[in-house]
């Protein structure tokens, strides 16, 4: 089984089309962003590309870029997995454009109990972003993983 979380509704439709065309089975796609909390949050998307691969929940990630906000639902990863009951999790892949810490804050039960391998892309700092805030986010991410013996 595969469980994916994707907040951008344009991308959800694209992935579901791929799943259908390829007759894939045991695929669960949740139209939410993994986060440390439940709620509504702005997703910052490039003005000219509704399926923007660099869309982010972090307004400070690329401060010089022209982006529009679209509102999306957020859900802790622990809650998302509990809702769909996929069975044992064998791998967590995170590619969330700067919101890595937020995702893992919402996965404390998974990290403590199941301890799956975590493959996590961590972006380099944007030249126009606050570098000290970036370093603090990285330090908090490392501390969270260390606290779970990763």
N, CA and C atoms as an extended XYZ file, in Angstrom:
450
Properties=species:S:1:pos:R:3:atomname:S:1:resname:S:1:resid:I:1 pbc="F F F"
N         0.821       -1.204        0.000 N   UNK     1
C         0.000        0.000        0.000 CA  UNK     1
C         0.859        1.260        0.000 C   UNK     1
N         0.356        2.288       -0.649 N   UNK     2
C         1.023        3.588       -0.693 CA  UNK     2
C         0.052        4.633       -0.189 C   UNK     2
N         0.527        5.484        0.707 N   UNK     3
C        -0.258        6.612        1.176 CA  UNK     3
C         0.536        7.865        0.869 C   UNK     3
N        -0.089        8.790        0.156 N   UNK     4
C         0.548       10.055       -0.160 CA  UNK     4
C        -0.314       11.208        0.307 C   UNK     4
N         0.341       12.276        0.751 N   UNK     5
C        -0.362       13.495        1.134 CA  UNK     5
C         0.062       14.586        0.168 C   UNK     5
N        -0.907       15.281       -0.393 N   UNK     6
C        -0.636       16.357       -1.367 CA  UNK     6
C        -1.652       17.455       -1.157 C   UNK     6
N        -1.206       18.646       -0.762 N   UNK     7
C        -2.155       19.715       -0.485 CA  UNK     7
C        -2.681       20.455       -1.708 C   UNK     7
N        -1.922       20.475       -2.785 N   UNK     8
C        -2.320       21.270       -3.953 CA  UNK     8
C        -3.393       20.521       -4.747 C   UNK     8
N        -4.613       21.056       -4.824 N   UNK     9
C        -5.692       20.332       -5.515 CA  UNK     9
C        -5.388       20.052       -6.981 C   UNK     9
N        -4.647       20.917       -7.645 N   UNK    10
C        -4.270       20.663       -9.039 CA  UNK    10
C        -3.364       19.439       -9.136 C   UNK    10
N        -2.457       19.304       -8.191 N   UNK    11
C        -1.542       18.161       -8.185 CA  UNK    11
C        -2.256       16.876       -7.793 C   UNK    11
N        -3.235       16.977       -6.885 N   UNK    12
C        -4.027       15.800       -6.518 CA  UNK    12
C        -4.702       15.232       -7.758 C   UNK    12
N        -5.323       16.087       -8.545 N   UNK    13
C        -6.008       15.634       -9.768 CA  UNK    13
C        -5.008       15.008      -10.740 C   UNK    13
N        -3.837       15.592      -10.854 N   UNK    14
C        -2.801       15.063      -11.749 CA  UNK    14
C        -2.357       13.667      -11.299 C   UNK    14
N        -2.087       13.503      -10.005 N   UNK    15
C        -1.641       12.204       -9.491 CA  UNK    15
C        -2.751       11.165       -9.633 C   UNK    15
N        -3.984       11.560       -9.349 N   UNK    16
C        -5.077       10.599       -9.492 CA  UNK    16
C        -5.250       10.158      -10.941 C   UNK    16
N        -5.001       11.047      -11.890 N   UNK    17
C        -5.047       10.666      -13.298 CA  UNK    17
C        -3.957        9.646      -13.613 C   UNK    17
N        -2.765        9.859      -13.094 N   UNK    18
C        -1.662        8.912      -13.306 CA  UNK    18
C        -2.000        7.546      -12.709 C   UNK    18
N        -2.565        7.549      -11.508 N   UNK    19
C        -2.964        6.303      -10.862 CA  UNK    19
C        -3.983        5.566      -11.732 C   UNK    19
N        -4.969        6.292      -12.252 N   UNK    20
C        -5.998        5.669      -13.092 CA  UNK    20
C        -5.453        5.150      -14.406 C   UNK    20
N        -4.669        5.940      -15.087 N   UNK    21
C        -4.100        5.535      -16.378 CA  UNK    21
C        -3.254        4.278      -16.249 C   UNK    21
N        -2.528        4.179      -15.133 N   UNK    22
C        -1.631        3.044      -14.928 CA  UNK    22
C        -2.267        1.896      -14.148 C   UNK    22
N        -3.559        2.025      -13.845 N   UNK    23
C        -4.305        0.986      -13.139 CA  UNK    23
C        -3.599        0.561      -11.848 C   UNK    23
N        -3.076        1.537      -11.118 N   UNK    24
C        -2.389        1.248       -9.864 CA  UNK    24
C        -3.418        0.957       -8.787 C   UNK    24
N        -3.058        0.062       -7.877 N   UNK    25
C        -3.969       -0.313       -6.801 CA  UNK    25
C        -3.285       -0.079       -5.464 C   UNK    25
N        -4.068       -0.092       -4.418 N   UNK    26
C        -3.575        0.137       -3.059 CA  UNK    26
C        -2.904        1.496       -2.914 C   UNK    26
N        -3.448        2.501       -3.596 N   UNK    27
C        -2.950        3.875       -3.529 CA  UNK    27
C        -3.989        4.705       -2.780 C   UNK    27
N        -3.549        5.386       -1.746 N   UNK    28
C        -4.405        6.316       -1.029 CA  UNK    28
C        -3.759        7.686       -1.112 C   UNK    28
N        -4.470        8.628       -1.674 N   UNK    29
C        -3.969        9.990       -1.791 CA  UNK    29
C        -4.866       10.903       -0.967 C   UNK    29
N        -4.277       11.543        0.028 N   UNK    30
C        -5.037       12.443        0.885 CA  UNK    30
C        -4.784       13.882        0.451 C   UNK    30
N        -5.838       14.653        0.210 N   UNK    31
C        -5.672       16.038       -0.259 CA  UNK    31
C        -5.441       17.009        0.907 C   UNK    31
N        -4.366       16.767        1.656 N   UNK    32
C        -4.004       17.596        2.803 CA  UNK    32
C        -2.492       17.767        2.842 C   UNK    32
N        -2.050       18.754        3.603 N   UNK    33
C        -0.627       18.950        3.864 CA  UNK    33
C        -0.298       18.338        5.220 C   UNK    33
N         0.782       17.589        5.293 N   UNK    34
C         1.254       17.089        6.577 CA  UNK    34
C         1.823       18.266        7.356 C   UNK    34
N         1.471       18.333        8.636 N   UNK    35
C         1.891       19.458        9.456 CA  UNK    35
C         1.942       19.025       10.910 C   UNK    35
N         2.301       19.931       11.769 N   UNK    36
C         2.296       19.654       13.190 CA  UNK    36
C         0.935       19.863       13.825 C   UNK    36
N        -0.026       20.348       13.054 N   UNK    37
C        -1.347       20.647       13.616 CA  UNK    37
C        -2.442       20.530       12.544 C   UNK    37
N        -3.679       20.427       13.012 N   UNK    38
C        -4.845       20.432       12.124 CA  UNK    38
C        -5.261       21.867       11.860 C   UNK    38
N        -5.755       22.127       10.654 N   UNK    39
C        -6.301       23.454       10.393 CA  UNK    39
C        -6.214       23.844        8.937 C   UNK    39
N        -6.396       25.129        8.703 N   UNK    40
C        -6.256       25.709        7.369 CA  UNK    40
C        -4.981       26.527        7.348 C   UNK    40
N        -4.278       26.465        6.229 N   UNK    41
C        -2.994       27.153        6.129 CA  UNK    41
C        -2.815       27.619        4.684 C   UNK    41
N        -2.200       28.777        4.469 N   UNK    42
C        -1.949       29.183        3.087 CA  UNK    42
C        -0.820       28.370        2.458 C   UNK    42
N        -1.049       27.940        1.245 N   UNK    43
C        -0.025       27.292        0.426 CA  UNK    43
C         0.390       28.329       -0.603 C   UNK    43
N         1.657       28.676       -0.618 N   UNK    44
C         2.167       29.718       -1.512 CA  UNK    44
C         2.628       29.088       -2.813 C   UNK    44
N         1.937       29.462       -3.903 N   UNK    45
C         2.123       28.858       -5.218 CA  UNK    45
C         2.576       29.940       -6.197 C   UNK    45
N         3.451       29.572       -7.133 N   UNK    46
C         3.896       30.523       -8.150 CA  UNK    46
C         2.686       31.074       -8.894 C   UNK    46
N         2.697       32.362       -9.146 N   UNK    47
C         1.576       33.053       -9.809 CA  UNK    47
C         1.167       32.391      -11.120 C   UNK    47
N         2.123       31.895      -11.877 N   UNK    48
C         1.848       31.427      -13.238 CA  UNK    48
C         1.752       29.912      -13.374 C   UNK    48
N         1.841       29.161      -12.257 N   UNK    49
C         1.876       27.701      -12.374 CA  UNK    49
C         1.049       27.053      -11.266 C   UNK    49
N        -0.180       26.654      -11.555 N   UNK    50
C        -1.030       26.079      -10.509 CA  UNK    50
C        -0.508       24.742       -9.977 C   UNK    50
N         0.332       24.028      -10.730 N   UNK    51
C         0.902       22.766      -10.259 CA  UNK    51
C         2.350       22.951       -9.802 C   UNK    51
N         2.662       24.125       -9.342 N   UNK    52
C         3.999       24.517       -8.904 CA  UNK    52
C         4.665       23.471       -8.007 C   UNK    52
N         5.797       22.936       -8.443 N   UNK    53
C         6.547       21.953       -7.658 CA  UNK    53
C         7.265       22.587       -6.482 C   UNK    53
N         7.355       23.909       -6.472 N   UNK    54
C         8.037       24.595       -5.375 CA  UNK    54
C         7.047       25.263       -4.422 C   UNK    54
N         5.775       24.915       -4.514 N   UNK    55
C         4.773       25.460       -3.597 CA  UNK    55
C         5.178       25.122       -2.163 C   UNK    55
N         4.892       26.020       -1.244 N   UNK    56
C         5.334       25.836        0.132 CA  UNK    56
C         4.325       26.405        1.122 C   UNK    56
N         4.317       25.863        2.301 N   UNK    57
C         3.516       26.401        3.392 CA  UNK    57
C         4.256       27.520        4.120 C   UNK    57
N         5.507       27.701        3.823 N   UNK    58
C         6.344       28.676        4.524 CA  UNK    58
C         6.417       29.989        3.753 C   UNK    58
N         5.840       31.054        4.283 N   UNK    59
C         5.869       32.336        3.573 CA  UNK    59
C         7.270       32.939        3.497 C   UNK    59
N         8.156       32.529        4.396 N   UNK    60
C         9.503       33.091        4.449 CA  UNK    60
C        10.525       32.310        3.628 C   UNK    60
N        10.107       31.239        2.952 N   UNK    61
C        11.058       30.377        2.248 CA  UNK    61
C        11.718       31.065        1.059 C   UNK    61
N        10.915       31.698        0.230 N   UNK    62
C        11.420       32.395       -0.964 CA  UNK    62
C        10.817       33.800       -0.997 C   UNK    62
N        11.325       34.712       -0.157 N   UNK    63
C        10.684       36.021       -0.011 CA  UNK    63
C        10.687       36.882       -1.270 C   UNK    63
N        11.593       36.642       -2.190 N   UNK    64
C        11.654       37.477       -3.397 CA  UNK    64
C        10.735       36.955       -4.510 C   UNK    64
N        10.200       35.746       -4.356 N   UNK    65
C         9.381       35.147       -5.415 CA  UNK    65
C         7.959       35.706       -5.389 C   UNK    65
N         7.368       35.829       -6.572 N   UNK    66
C         5.986       36.275       -6.688 CA  UNK    66
C         5.076       35.057       -6.532 C   UNK    66
N         4.299       35.034       -5.468 N   UNK    67
C         3.451       33.883       -5.159 CA  UNK    67
C         2.067       34.341       -4.748 C   UNK    67
N         1.102       33.471       -4.955 N   UNK    68
C        -0.248       33.716       -4.465 CA  UNK    68
C        -0.549       32.648       -3.430 C   UNK    68
N        -1.419       32.964       -2.500 N   UNK    69
C        -1.778       32.007       -1.453 CA  UNK    69
C        -3.097       31.343       -1.806 C   UNK    69
N        -3.133       30.039       -1.673 N   UNK    70
C        -4.365       29.274       -1.769 CA  UNK    70
C        -4.468       28.501       -0.458 C   UNK    70
N        -5.644       28.407        0.102 N   UNK    71
C        -5.798       27.800        1.421 CA  UNK    71
C        -5.978       26.297        1.308 C   UNK    71
N        -5.253       25.559        2.165 N   UNK    72
C        -5.299       24.097        2.163 CA  UNK    72
C        -5.466       23.593        3.595 C   UNK    72
N        -5.949       22.377        3.717 N   UNK    73
C        -6.070       21.721        5.015 CA  UNK    73
C        -4.736       21.131        5.435 C   UNK    73
N        -4.444       21.225        6.736 N   UNK    74
C        -3.256       20.585        7.291 CA  UNK    74
C        -3.691       19.548        8.314 C   UNK    74
N        -2.872       18.513        8.449 N   UNK    75
C        -3.196       17.405        9.334 CA  UNK    75
C        -1.888       16.775        9.801 C   UNK    75
N        -1.744       16.480       11.094 N   UNK    76
C        -0.549       15.759       11.530 CA  UNK    76
C        -0.457       14.402       10.828 C   UNK    76
N         0.742       14.008       10.490 N   UNK    77
C         0.945       12.732        9.804 CA  UNK    77
C         0.421       11.573       10.650 C   UNK    77
N         0.613       11.624       11.962 N   UNK    78
C         0.067       10.572       12.834 CA  UNK    78
C        -1.437       10.432       12.646 C   UNK    78
N        -2.159       11.553       12.579 N   UNK    79
C        -3.614       11.524       12.401 CA  UNK    79
C        -3.998       11.006       11.021 C   UNK    79
N        -3.269       11.425       10.005 N   UNK    80
C        -3.560       10.973        8.636 CA  UNK    80
C        -3.402        9.454        8.529 C   UNK    80
N        -2.324        8.927        9.080 N   UNK    81
C        -2.101        7.478        9.012 CA  UNK    81
C        -3.133        6.720        9.838 C   UNK    81
N        -3.520        7.266       10.986 N   UNK    82
C        -4.542        6.612       11.796 CA  UNK    82
C        -5.879        6.570       11.052 C   UNK    82
N        -6.174        7.608       10.274 N   UNK    83
C        -7.454        7.670        9.554 CA  UNK    83
C        -7.537        6.634        8.443 C   UNK    83
N        -6.431        6.371        7.753 N   UNK    84
C        -6.479        5.457        6.604 CA  UNK    84
C        -5.966        4.072        6.936 C   UNK    84
N        -5.395        3.880        8.101 N   UNK    85
C        -4.921        2.571        8.580 CA  UNK    85
C        -4.189        1.767        7.516 C   UNK    85
N        -3.050        2.242        7.027 N   UNK    86
C        -2.373        1.519        5.953 CA  UNK    86
C        -1.612        0.289        6.411 C   UNK    86
N        -1.520        0.049        7.708 N   UNK    87
C        -0.689       -1.036        8.215 CA  UNK    87
C         0.693       -0.483        8.530 C   UNK    87
N         1.674       -1.359        8.683 N   UNK    88
C         3.014       -0.891        9.039 CA  UNK    88
C         3.583        0.054        7.973 C   UNK    88
N         4.241        1.096        8.437 N   UNK    89
C         4.861        2.059        7.533 CA  UNK    89
C         6.312        1.634        7.328 C   UNK    89
N         6.698        1.414        6.077 N   UNK    90
C         8.052        0.938        5.799 CA  UNK    90
C         9.011        2.054        5.414 C   UNK    90
N         8.491        3.217        5.021 N   UNK    91
C         9.344        4.341        4.635 CA  UNK    91
C         8.514        5.617        4.672 C   UNK    91
N         9.124        6.702        5.152 N   UNK    92
C         8.502        8.017        5.091 CA  UNK    92
C         9.385        8.866        4.194 C   UNK    92
N         8.816        9.388        3.107 N   UNK    93
C         9.540       10.282        2.207 CA  UNK    93
C         8.930       11.667        2.352 C   UNK    93
N         9.783       12.642        2.617 N   UNK    94
C         9.314       14.006        2.851 CA  UNK    94
C         9.976       14.943        1.848 C   UNK    94
N         9.151       15.620        1.078 N   UNK    95
C         9.609       16.641        0.128 CA  UNK    95
C         8.590       17.765        0.214 C   UNK    95
N         8.802       18.673        1.160 N   UNK    96
C         7.766       19.649        1.508 CA  UNK    96
C         8.245       21.099        1.465 C   UNK    96
N         9.278       21.354        0.714 N   UNK    97
C         9.708       22.733        0.464 CA  UNK    97
C         9.805       23.579        1.732 C   UNK    97
N        10.651       23.147        2.653 N   UNK    98
C        10.934       23.949        3.833 CA  UNK    98
C        10.110       23.636        5.066 C   UNK    98
N         9.093       22.784        4.954 N   UNK    99
C         8.222       22.479        6.095 CA  UNK    99
C         8.541       21.120        6.716 C   UNK    99
N         9.778       20.668        6.567 N   UNK   100
C        10.176       19.349        7.071 CA  UNK   100
C         9.948       19.218        8.579 C   UNK   100
N        10.350       20.245        9.325 N   UNK   101
C        10.181       20.220       10.778 CA  UNK   101
C         8.705       20.094       11.144 C   UNK   101
N         7.840       20.839       10.466 N   UNK   102
C         6.398       20.793       10.737 CA  UNK   102
C         5.852       19.381       10.531 C   UNK   102
N         6.273       18.732        9.454 N   UNK   103
C         5.797       17.372        9.161 CA  UNK   103
C         6.209       16.420       10.272 C   UNK   103
N         7.475       16.471       10.654 N   UNK   104
C         7.961       15.532       11.663 CA  UNK   104
C         7.407       15.837       13.057 C   UNK   104
N         7.061       17.087       13.334 N   UNK   105
C         6.408       17.412       14.603 CA  UNK   105
C         5.038       16.742       14.689 C   UNK   105
N         4.416       16.499       13.558 N   UNK   106
C         3.124       15.827       13.521 CA  UNK   106
C         3.238       14.320       13.377 C   UNK   106
N         4.445       13.792       13.508 N   UNK   107
C         4.666       12.355       13.343 CA  UNK   107
C         5.359       11.745       14.557 C   UNK   107
N         5.182       12.336       15.723 N   UNK   108
C         5.925       11.867       16.897 CA  UNK   108
C         5.579       10.424       17.276 C   UNK   108
N         4.318       10.054       17.160 N   UNK   109
C         3.921        8.675       17.476 CA  UNK   109
C         4.567        7.697       16.497 C   UNK   109
N         4.528        8.037       15.218 N   UNK   110
C         5.142        7.190       14.192 CA  UNK   110
C         6.642        7.028       14.442 C   UNK   110
N         7.321        8.137       14.719 N   UNK   111
C         8.766        8.079       14.939 CA  UNK   111
C         9.123        7.300       16.198 C   UNK   111
N         8.315        7.432       17.240 N   UNK   112
C         8.609        6.763       18.503 CA  UNK   112
C         8.265        5.279       18.482 C   UNK   112
N         7.150        4.923       17.835 N   UNK   113
C         6.664        3.550       17.915 CA  UNK   113
C         7.090        2.680       16.739 C   UNK   113
N         6.948        3.180       15.532 N   UNK   114
C         7.215        2.373       14.345 CA  UNK   114
C         8.658        2.508       13.875 C   UNK   114
N         9.214        3.730       14.021 N   UNK   115
C        10.593        4.038       13.654 CA  UNK   115
C        10.954        3.668       12.210 C   UNK   115
N        10.142        4.079       11.228 N   UNK   116
C        10.485        3.765        9.843 CA  UNK   116
C        11.675        4.621        9.389 C   UNK   116
N        12.391        4.173        8.369 N   UNK   117
C        13.403        5.052        7.776 CA  UNK   117
C        12.718        6.322        7.262 C   UNK   117
N        13.417        7.441        7.364 N   UNK   118
C        12.898        8.724        6.904 CA  UNK   118
C        13.841        9.254        5.835 C   UNK   118
N        13.312        9.434        4.643 N   UNK   119
C        14.040       10.045        3.531 CA  UNK   119
C        13.496       11.454        3.402 C   UNK   119
N        14.331       12.443        3.691 N   UNK   120
C        13.837       13.807        3.811 CA  UNK   120
C        14.724       14.767        3.026 C   UNK   120
N        14.125       15.424        2.040 N   UNK   121
C        14.833       16.475        1.325 CA  UNK   121
C        14.787       17.728        2.179 C   UNK   121
N        15.959       18.344        2.391 N   UNK   122
C        16.030       19.606        3.118 CA  UNK   122
C        16.636       20.625        2.167 C   UNK   122
N        15.876       21.656        1.881 N   UNK   123
C        16.320       22.662        0.916 CA  UNK   123
C        17.464       23.506        1.452 C   UNK   123
N        18.280       23.982        0.537 N   UNK   124
C        19.268       24.991        0.884 CA  UNK   124
C        18.538       26.309        1.112 C   UNK   124
N        19.152       27.193        1.843 N   UNK   125
C        18.540       28.491        2.110 CA  UNK   125
C        18.490       29.328        0.840 C   UNK   125
N        17.368       29.984        0.632 N   UNK   126
C        17.230       30.935       -0.460 CA  UNK   126
C        18.116       32.143       -0.136 C   UNK   126
N        18.833       32.680       -1.129 N   UNK   127
C        19.716       33.822       -0.849 CA  UNK   127
C        19.005       35.034       -0.254 C   UNK   127
N        17.716       35.192       -0.518 N   UNK   128
C        17.003       36.356        0.007 CA  UNK   128
C        16.265       36.058        1.316 C   UNK   128
N        16.371       34.820        1.811 N   UNK   129
C        15.678       34.447        3.046 CA  UNK   129
C        16.543       34.766        4.272 C   UNK   129
N        15.931       34.722        5.432 N   UNK   130
C        16.617       34.948        6.706 CA  UNK   130
C        17.452       33.706        7.034 C   UNK   130
N        18.773       33.835        6.914 N   UNK   131
C        19.657       32.685        7.096 CA  UNK   131
C        19.663       32.197        8.545 C   UNK   131
N        19.558       33.099        9.500 N   UNK   132
C        19.529       32.686       10.905 CA  UNK   132
C        18.278       31.859       11.208 C   UNK   132
N        17.149       32.248       10.655 N   UNK   133
C        15.914       31.482       10.841 CA  UNK   133
C        16.046       30.098       10.196 C   UNK   133
N        16.690       30.057        9.037 N   UNK   134
C        16.936       28.784        8.351 CA  UNK   134
C        17.789       27.864        9.232 C   UNK   134
N        18.879       28.397        9.781 N   UNK   135
C        19.754       27.587       10.636 CA  UNK   135
C        19.021       27.123       11.893 C   UNK   135
N        18.182       27.965       12.456 N   UNK   136
C        17.407       27.577       13.636 CA  UNK   136
C        16.443       26.439       13.304 C   UNK   136
N        15.800       26.522       12.129 N   UNK   137
C        14.883       25.460       11.700 CA  UNK   137
C        15.649       24.143       11.533 C   UNK   137
N        16.858       24.201       10.939 N   UNK   138
C        17.671       22.988       10.776 CA  UNK   138
C        18.079       22.411       12.126 C   UNK   138
N        18.459       23.280       13.060 N   UNK   139
C        18.849       22.811       14.391 CA  UNK   139
C        17.667       22.143       15.092 C   UNK   139
N        16.470       22.718       14.951 N   UNK   140
C        15.270       22.123       15.553 CA  UNK   140
C        14.924       20.790       14.889 C   UNK   140
N        15.112       20.692       13.592 N   UNK   141
C        14.870       19.439       12.870 CA  UNK   141
C        15.838       18.360       13.356 C   UNK   141
N        17.098       18.707       13.461 N   UNK   142
C        18.106       17.749       13.937 CA  UNK   142
C        17.800       17.323       15.375 C   UNK   142
N        17.401       18.264       16.219 N   UNK   143
C        17.081       17.946       17.617 CA  UNK   143
C        15.884       17.014       17.704 C   UNK   143
N        14.861       17.249       16.890 N   UNK   144
C        13.683       16.387       16.908 CA  UNK   144
C        14.066       14.963       16.503 C   UNK   144
N        14.854       14.828       15.447 N   UNK   145
C        15.278       13.495       15.009 CA  UNK   145
C        16.161       12.833       16.063 C   UNK   145
N        17.045       13.594       16.648 N   UNK   146
C        17.920       13.061       17.689 CA  UNK   146
C        17.097       12.584       18.897 C   UNK   146
N        16.072       13.334       19.260 N   UNK   147
C        15.215       12.969       20.388 CA  UNK   147
C        14.521       11.621       20.164 C   UNK   147
N        14.341       11.247       18.900 N   UNK   148
C        13.727        9.958       18.559 CA  UNK   148
C        14.784        8.919       18.175 C   UNK   148
N        16.038        9.214       18.490 N   UNK   149
C        17.163        8.301       18.216 CA  UNK   149
C        17.345        8.009       16.731 C   UNK   149
N        17.111        9.013       15.889 N   UNK   150
C        17.399        8.876       14.459 CA  UNK   150
C        18.781        9.397       14.200 C   UNK   150
